[in-house]
CSV table of C-alpha atoms in Angstrom, one decimal:
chain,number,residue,atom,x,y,z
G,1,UNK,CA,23.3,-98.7,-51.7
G,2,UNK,CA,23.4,-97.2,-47.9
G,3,UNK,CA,26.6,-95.9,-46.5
G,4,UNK,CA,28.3,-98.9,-44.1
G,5,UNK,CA,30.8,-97.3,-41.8
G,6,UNK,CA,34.2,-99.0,-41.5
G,7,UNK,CA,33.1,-101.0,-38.2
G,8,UNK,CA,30.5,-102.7,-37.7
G,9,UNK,CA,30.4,-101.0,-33.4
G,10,UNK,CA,27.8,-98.5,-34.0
G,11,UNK,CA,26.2,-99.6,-37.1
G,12,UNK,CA,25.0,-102.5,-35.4
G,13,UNK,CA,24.3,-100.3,-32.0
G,14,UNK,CA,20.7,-98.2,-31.5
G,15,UNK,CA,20.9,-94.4,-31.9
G,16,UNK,CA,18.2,-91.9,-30.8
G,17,UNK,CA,17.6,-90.0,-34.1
G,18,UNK,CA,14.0,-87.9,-32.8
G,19,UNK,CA,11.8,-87.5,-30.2
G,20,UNK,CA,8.3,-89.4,-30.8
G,21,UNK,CA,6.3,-86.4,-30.9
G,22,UNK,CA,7.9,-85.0,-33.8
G,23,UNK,CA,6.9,-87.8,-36.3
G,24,UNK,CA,3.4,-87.0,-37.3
G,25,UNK,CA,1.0,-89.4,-38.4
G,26,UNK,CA,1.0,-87.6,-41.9
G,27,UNK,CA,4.1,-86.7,-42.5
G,28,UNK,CA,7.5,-88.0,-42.7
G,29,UNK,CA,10.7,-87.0,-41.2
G,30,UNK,CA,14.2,-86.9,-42.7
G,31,UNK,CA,17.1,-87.8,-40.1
G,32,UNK,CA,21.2,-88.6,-40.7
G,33,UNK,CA,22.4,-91.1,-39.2
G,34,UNK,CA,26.2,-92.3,-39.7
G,35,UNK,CA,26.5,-90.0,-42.9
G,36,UNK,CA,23.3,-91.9,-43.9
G,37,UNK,CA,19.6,-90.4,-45.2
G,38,UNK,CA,16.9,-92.2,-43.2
G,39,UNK,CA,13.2,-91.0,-43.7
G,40,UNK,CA,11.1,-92.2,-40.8
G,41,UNK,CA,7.1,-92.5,-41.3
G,42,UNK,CA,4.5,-94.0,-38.8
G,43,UNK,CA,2.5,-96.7,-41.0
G,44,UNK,CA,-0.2,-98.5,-39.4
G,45,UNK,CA,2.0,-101.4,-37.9
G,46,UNK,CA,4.5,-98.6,-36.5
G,47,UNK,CA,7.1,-96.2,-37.2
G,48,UNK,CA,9.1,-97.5,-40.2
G,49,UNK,CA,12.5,-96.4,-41.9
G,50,UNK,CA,14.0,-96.4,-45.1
G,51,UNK,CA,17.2,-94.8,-46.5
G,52,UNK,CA,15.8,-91.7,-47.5
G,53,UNK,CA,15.5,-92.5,-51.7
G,54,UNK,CA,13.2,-93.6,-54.1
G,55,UNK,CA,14.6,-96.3,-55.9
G,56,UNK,CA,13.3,-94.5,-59.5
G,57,UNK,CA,14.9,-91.4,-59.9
G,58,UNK,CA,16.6,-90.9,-56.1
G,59,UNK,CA,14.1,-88.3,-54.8
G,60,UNK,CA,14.1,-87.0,-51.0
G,61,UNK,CA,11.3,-89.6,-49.7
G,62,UNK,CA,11.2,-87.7,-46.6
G,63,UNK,CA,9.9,-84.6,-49.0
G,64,UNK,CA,6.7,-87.1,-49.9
G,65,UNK,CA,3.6,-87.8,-47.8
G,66,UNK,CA,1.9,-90.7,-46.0
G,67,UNK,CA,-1.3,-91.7,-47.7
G,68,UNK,CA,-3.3,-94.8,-46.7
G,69,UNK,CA,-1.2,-96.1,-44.9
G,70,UNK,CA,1.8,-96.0,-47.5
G,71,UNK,CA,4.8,-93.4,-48.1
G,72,UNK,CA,4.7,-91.3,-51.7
G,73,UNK,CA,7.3,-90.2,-53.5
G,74,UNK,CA,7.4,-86.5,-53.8
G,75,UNK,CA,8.3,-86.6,-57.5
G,76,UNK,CA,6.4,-89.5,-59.7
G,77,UNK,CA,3.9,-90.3,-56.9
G,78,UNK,CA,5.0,-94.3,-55.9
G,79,UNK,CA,3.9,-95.7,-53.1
G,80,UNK,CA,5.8,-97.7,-50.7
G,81,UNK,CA,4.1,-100.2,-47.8
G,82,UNK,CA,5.4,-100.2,-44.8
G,83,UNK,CA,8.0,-103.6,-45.2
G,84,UNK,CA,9.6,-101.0,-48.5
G,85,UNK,CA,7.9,-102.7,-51.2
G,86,UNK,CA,6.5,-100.3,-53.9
G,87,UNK,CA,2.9,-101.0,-54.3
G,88,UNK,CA,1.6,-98.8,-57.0
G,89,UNK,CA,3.1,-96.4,-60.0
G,90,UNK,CA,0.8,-94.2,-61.0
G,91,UNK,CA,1.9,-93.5,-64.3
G,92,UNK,CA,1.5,-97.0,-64.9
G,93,UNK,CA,-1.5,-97.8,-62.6
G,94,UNK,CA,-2.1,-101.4,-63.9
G,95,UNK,CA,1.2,-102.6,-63.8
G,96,UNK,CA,1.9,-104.7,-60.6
G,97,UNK,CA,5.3,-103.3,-59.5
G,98,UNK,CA,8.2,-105.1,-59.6
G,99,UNK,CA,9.5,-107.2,-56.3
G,100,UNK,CA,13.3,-105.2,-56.9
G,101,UNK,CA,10.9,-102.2,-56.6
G,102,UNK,CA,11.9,-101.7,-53.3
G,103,UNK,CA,13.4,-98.9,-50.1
G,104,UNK,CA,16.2,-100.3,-48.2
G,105,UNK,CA,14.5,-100.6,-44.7
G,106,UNK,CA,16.0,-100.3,-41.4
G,107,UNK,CA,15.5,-101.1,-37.5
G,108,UNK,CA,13.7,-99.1,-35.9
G,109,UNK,CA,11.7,-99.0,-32.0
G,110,UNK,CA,9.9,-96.0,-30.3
G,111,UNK,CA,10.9,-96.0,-26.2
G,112,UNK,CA,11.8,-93.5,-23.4
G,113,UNK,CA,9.8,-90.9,-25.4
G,114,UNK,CA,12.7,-91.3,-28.5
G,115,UNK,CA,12.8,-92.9,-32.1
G,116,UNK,CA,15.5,-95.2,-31.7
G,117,UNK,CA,17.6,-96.6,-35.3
G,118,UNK,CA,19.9,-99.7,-36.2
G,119,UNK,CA,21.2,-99.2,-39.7
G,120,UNK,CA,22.3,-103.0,-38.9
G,121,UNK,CA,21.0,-106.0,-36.7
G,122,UNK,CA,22.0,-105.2,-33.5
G,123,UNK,CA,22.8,-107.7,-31.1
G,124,UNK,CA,21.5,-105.9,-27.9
G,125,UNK,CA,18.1,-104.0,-27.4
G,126,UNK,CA,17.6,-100.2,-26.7
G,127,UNK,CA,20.7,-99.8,-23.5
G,128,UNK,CA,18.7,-99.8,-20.4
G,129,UNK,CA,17.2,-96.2,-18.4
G,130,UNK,CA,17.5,-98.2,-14.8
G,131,UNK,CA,15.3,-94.5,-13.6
G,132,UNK,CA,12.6,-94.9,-16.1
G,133,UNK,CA,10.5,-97.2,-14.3
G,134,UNK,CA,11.2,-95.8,-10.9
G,135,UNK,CA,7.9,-93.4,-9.9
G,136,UNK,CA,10.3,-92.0,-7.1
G,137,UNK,CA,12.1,-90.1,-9.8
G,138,UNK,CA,10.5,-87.6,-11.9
G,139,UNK,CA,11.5,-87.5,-15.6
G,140,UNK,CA,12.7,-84.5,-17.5
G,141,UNK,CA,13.6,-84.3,-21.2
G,142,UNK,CA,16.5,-82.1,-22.3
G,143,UNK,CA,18.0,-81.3,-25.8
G,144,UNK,CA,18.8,-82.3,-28.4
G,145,UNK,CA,22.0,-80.4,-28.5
G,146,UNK,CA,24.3,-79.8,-31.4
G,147,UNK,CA,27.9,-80.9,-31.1
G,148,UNK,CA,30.2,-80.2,-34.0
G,149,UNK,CA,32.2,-82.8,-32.5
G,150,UNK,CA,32.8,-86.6,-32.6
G,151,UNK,CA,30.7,-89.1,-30.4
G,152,UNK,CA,33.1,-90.9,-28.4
G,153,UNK,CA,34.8,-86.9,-27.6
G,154,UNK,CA,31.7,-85.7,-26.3
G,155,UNK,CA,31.0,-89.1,-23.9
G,156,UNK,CA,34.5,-88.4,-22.4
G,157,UNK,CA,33.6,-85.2,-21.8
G,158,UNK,CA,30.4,-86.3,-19.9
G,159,UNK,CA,32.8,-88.7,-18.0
G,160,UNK,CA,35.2,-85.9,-17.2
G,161,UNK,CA,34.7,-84.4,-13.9
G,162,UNK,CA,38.4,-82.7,-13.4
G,163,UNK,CA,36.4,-79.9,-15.8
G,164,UNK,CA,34.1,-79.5,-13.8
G,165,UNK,CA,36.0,-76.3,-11.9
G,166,UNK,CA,37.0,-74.4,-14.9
G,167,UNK,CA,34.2,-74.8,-17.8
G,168,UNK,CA,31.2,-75.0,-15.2
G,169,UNK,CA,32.9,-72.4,-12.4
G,170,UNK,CA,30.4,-71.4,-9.7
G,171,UNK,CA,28.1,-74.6,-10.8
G,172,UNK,CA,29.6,-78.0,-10.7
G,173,UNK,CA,32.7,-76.7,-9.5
G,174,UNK,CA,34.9,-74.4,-7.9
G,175,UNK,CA,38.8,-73.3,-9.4
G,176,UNK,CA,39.5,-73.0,-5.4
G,177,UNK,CA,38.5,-76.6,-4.9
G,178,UNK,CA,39.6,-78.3,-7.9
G,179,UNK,CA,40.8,-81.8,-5.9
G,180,UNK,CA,39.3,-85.2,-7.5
G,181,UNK,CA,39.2,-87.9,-4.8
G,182,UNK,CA,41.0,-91.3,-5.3
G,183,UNK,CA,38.5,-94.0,-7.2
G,184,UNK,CA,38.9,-96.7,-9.3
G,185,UNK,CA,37.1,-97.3,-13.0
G,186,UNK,CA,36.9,-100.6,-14.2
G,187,UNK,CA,35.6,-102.8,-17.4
G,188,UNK,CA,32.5,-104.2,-15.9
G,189,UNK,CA,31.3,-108.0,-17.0
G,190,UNK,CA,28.3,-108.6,-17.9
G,191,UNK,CA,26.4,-112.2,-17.6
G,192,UNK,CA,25.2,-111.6,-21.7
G,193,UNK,CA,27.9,-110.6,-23.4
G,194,UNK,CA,31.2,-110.4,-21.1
G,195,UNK,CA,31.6,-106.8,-22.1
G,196,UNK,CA,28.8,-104.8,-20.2
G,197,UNK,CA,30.9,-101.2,-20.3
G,198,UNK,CA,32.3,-99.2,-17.9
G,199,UNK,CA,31.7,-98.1,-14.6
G,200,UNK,CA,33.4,-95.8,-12.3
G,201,UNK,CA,32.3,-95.1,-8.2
G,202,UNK,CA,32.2,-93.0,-5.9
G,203,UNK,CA,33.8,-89.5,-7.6
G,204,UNK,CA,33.7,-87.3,-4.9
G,205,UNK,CA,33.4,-83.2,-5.8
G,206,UNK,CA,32.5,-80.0,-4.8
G,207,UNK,CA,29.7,-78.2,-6.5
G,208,UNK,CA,28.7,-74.5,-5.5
G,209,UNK,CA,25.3,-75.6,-7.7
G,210,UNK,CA,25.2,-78.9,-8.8
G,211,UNK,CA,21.2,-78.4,-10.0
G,212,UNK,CA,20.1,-75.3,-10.5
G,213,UNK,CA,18.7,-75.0,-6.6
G,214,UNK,CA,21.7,-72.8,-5.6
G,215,UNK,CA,22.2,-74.7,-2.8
G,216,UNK,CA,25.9,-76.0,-3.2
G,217,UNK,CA,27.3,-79.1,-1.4
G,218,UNK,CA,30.0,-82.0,-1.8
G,219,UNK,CA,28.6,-84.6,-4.8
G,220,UNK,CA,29.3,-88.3,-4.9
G,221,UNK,CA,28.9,-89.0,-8.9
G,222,UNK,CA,28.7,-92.9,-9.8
G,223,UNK,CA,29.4,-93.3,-13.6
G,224,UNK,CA,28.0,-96.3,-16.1
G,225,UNK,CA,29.0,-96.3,-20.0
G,226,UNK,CA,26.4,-98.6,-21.5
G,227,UNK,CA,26.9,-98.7,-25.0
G,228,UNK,CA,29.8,-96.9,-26.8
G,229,UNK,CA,27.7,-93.3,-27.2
G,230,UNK,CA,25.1,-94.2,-24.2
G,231,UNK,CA,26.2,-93.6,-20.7
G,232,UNK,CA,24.6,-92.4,-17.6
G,233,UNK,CA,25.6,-91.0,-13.9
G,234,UNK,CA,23.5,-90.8,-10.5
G,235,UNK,CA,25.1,-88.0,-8.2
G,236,UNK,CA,23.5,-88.2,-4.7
G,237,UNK,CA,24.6,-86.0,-1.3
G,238,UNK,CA,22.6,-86.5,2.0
G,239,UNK,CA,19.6,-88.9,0.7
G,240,UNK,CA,19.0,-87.3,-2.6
G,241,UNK,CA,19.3,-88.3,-6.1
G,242,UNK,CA,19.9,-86.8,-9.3
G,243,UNK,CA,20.6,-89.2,-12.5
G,244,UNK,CA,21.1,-88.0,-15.7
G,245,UNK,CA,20.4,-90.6,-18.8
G,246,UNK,CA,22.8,-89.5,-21.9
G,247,UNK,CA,23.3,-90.3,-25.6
G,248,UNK,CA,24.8,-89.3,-28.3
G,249,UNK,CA,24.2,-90.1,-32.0
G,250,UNK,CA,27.0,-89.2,-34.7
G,251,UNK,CA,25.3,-87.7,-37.9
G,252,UNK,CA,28.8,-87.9,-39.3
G,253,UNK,CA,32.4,-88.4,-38.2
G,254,UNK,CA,32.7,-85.0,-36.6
G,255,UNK,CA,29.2,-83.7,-36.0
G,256,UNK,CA,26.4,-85.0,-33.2
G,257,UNK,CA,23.7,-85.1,-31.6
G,258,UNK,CA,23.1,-85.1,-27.9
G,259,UNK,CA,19.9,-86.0,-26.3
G,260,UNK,CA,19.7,-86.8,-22.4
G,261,UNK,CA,16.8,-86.9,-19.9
G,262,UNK,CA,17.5,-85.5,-16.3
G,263,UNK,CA,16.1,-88.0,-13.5
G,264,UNK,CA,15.5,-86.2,-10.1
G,265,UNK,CA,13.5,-87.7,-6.7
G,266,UNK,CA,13.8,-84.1,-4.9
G,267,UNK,CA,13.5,-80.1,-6.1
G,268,UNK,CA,10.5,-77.9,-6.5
G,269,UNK,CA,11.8,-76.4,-9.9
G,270,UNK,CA,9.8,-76.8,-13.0
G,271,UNK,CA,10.6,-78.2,-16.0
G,272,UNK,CA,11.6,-75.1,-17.6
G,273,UNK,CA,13.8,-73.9,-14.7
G,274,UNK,CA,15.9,-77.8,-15.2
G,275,UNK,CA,16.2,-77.7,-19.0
G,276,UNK,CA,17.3,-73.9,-19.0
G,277,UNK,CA,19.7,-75.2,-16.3
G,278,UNK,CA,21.1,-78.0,-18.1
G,279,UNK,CA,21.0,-75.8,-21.4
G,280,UNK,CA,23.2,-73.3,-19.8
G,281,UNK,CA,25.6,-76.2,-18.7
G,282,UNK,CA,25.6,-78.4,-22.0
G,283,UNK,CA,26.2,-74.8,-24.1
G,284,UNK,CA,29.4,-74.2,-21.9
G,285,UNK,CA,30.4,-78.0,-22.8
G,286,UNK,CA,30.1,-76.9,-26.6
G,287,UNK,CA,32.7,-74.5,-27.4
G,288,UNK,CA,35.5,-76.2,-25.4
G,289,UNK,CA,34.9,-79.4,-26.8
G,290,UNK,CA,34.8,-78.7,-30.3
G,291,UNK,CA,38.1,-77.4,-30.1
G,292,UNK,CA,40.2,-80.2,-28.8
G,293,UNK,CA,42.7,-81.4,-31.1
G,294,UNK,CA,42.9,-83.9,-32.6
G,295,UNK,CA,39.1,-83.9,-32.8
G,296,UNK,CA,39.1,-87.5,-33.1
G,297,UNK,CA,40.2,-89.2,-29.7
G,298,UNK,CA,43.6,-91.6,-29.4
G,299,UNK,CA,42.5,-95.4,-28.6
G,300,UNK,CA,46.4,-95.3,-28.0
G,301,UNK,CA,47.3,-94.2,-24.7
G,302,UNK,CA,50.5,-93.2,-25.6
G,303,UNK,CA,49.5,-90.8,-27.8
G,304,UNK,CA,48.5,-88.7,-25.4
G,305,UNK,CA,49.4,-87.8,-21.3
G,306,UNK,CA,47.4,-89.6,-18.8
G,307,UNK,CA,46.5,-88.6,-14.6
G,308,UNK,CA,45.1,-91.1,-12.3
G,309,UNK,CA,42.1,-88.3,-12.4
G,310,UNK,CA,41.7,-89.4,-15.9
G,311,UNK,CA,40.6,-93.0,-15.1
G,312,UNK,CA,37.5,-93.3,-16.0
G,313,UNK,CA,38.2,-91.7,-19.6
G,314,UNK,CA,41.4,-94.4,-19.5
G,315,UNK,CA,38.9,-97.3,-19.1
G,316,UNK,CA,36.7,-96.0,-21.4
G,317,UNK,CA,39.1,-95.8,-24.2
G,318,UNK,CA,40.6,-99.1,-23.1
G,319,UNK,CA,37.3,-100.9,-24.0
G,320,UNK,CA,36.2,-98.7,-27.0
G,321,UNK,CA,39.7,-100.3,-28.5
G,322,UNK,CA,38.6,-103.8,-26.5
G,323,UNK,CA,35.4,-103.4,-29.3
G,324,UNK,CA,37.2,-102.6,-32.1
G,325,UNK,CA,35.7,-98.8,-32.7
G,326,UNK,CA,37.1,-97.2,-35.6
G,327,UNK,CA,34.1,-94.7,-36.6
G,328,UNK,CA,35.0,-91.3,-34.8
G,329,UNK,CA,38.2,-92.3,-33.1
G,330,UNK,CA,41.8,-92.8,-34.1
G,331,UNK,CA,42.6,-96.7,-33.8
């Protein structure tokens, strides 16, 4: 039987688990997903997902193959269609398999490039890249990065911009200008649900090189959190726009992955000169915030000290308790 978390927040929620190029048509790929084994295979109606066992003797099927349009077992050869039903046992070829013969199967989507996963019925689609469809922005992939960190730790961190100075010195900030502006955050509405996140505008900073260009200037940053691990900022100074697209996806409790596209409508640097950018930033993220303590974040304000600088991570911790998150925070 598949691992449930204790809440049902992000095992009902969509989490980017690998890009689309990295599922072959041949072969399958293993992923974790909330402490859970997925194998994901592309079958002829799509990419499919199954907790990552054979119901016989428990076998790796992500150490199988794909073979007429089915997934094989690696160790007695069964075949499963792409709905999880086993369709053939060779060592008994004439037998028609059992219905209970059967691979839990998940939810699973392929868009913005990613393989998107539900291990339960979530009630919202994929959260929404507003840049994706804009041809005024071009569109670069970055990551995944490695966190051995919580989720909801590492989205306050990408909310944080008082850090800005002292992890990312002589890049998005400066020590001698470590100021943060007045703005307010608030728990947005939404027309679906009541509950469409958090937003936060109008953080105002200086940034010696906000994007790899070396051309520092004062940065306006407007902050969204769409889904609990999915948030999103466009900075913009004189006319420009630079929007980053960021989610995370908990493998466990205290380990992550990070995955992010950078959305830019200026800059003559290449690809390669914006992900080496935003490697260099992401990998001074890493050590700092694997060693907060507790690791797991306080949905209790009172456990820790709070700044009016902190208001954004304030309202975002305000509506993760709002949801009812246990997985990856303390309630």
């Amino acid at each position: 039987m598949a691992h449930v978390p204790s809440d049902p927040v992000l095992f009902d929620d969509w989490h980017v688990v690998a890009r689309s190029e990295q599922l072959e048509a041949d072969k399958p790929l293993g992923v974790s997903l909330l402490g859970d084994d997925v194998v994901l295979w592309r079958g002829k109606d799509g990419v499919a997902a199954f907790r990552d066992v054979c119901i016989h003797r428990g076998a790796r099927l992500s150490l199988g193959k794909v073979r007429d349009c089915t997934l094989v077992c690696p160790y007695h050869g069964w075949h499963y269609d792409q709905q999880g039903q086993c369709t053939h046992i060779p060592a008994q070829p004439n037998m028609v398999p059992p219905k209970k013969a059967k691979a839990s199967t998940y939810q699973v989507k392929e868009k913005y490039g990613w393989i998107w996963l539900s291990l339960g019925n979530p009630a919202r689609d994929v959260p929404v890249f507003s840049e994706w469809e804009d041809d005024s922005f071009r569109k670069v992939h970055v990551g995944p990065y490695s966190f051995p960190a919580s989720g909801p730790r590492i989205i306050e961190n990408f909310l944080d911009v008082a850090h800005f100075p002292f992890v990312h010195e002589g890049f998005l900030g400066d020590p001698t200008y470590p100021e943060i502006d007045e703005y307010e955050a608030e728990i947005a509405p939404d027309d679906a649900s009541g509950e469409y996140g958090v937003i936060a505008r109008d953080i105002s900073v200086f940034q010696p090189d906000p994007d790899g260009t070396g051309e520092g200037r004062r940065i306006a940053y407007t902050y969204k959190v769409l889904r609990p691990l999915t948030a999103t900022f466009v900075k913009s100074s004189a006319g420009a726009r630079f929007a980053m697209y960021f989610t995370v996806t908990p493998r466990t409790e205290r380990t992550s992955s990070v995955w992010a596209y950078i959305a830019m409508d200026y800059s003559t640097l290449t690809d390669d000169e914006i992900r080496s950018f935003q490697d260099m930033i992401t990998l001074q993220d890493v050590p700092v915030v694997s060693s907060q303590r507790p690791e797991l974040i306080a949905l209790d304000l009172a456990e820790e000290l709070h700044l009016r600088s902190d208001r954004i991570s304030i309202a975002y911790r305000k509506w993760l308790r709002r949801l009812g998150l246990r997985y990856g925070v303390l309630a």
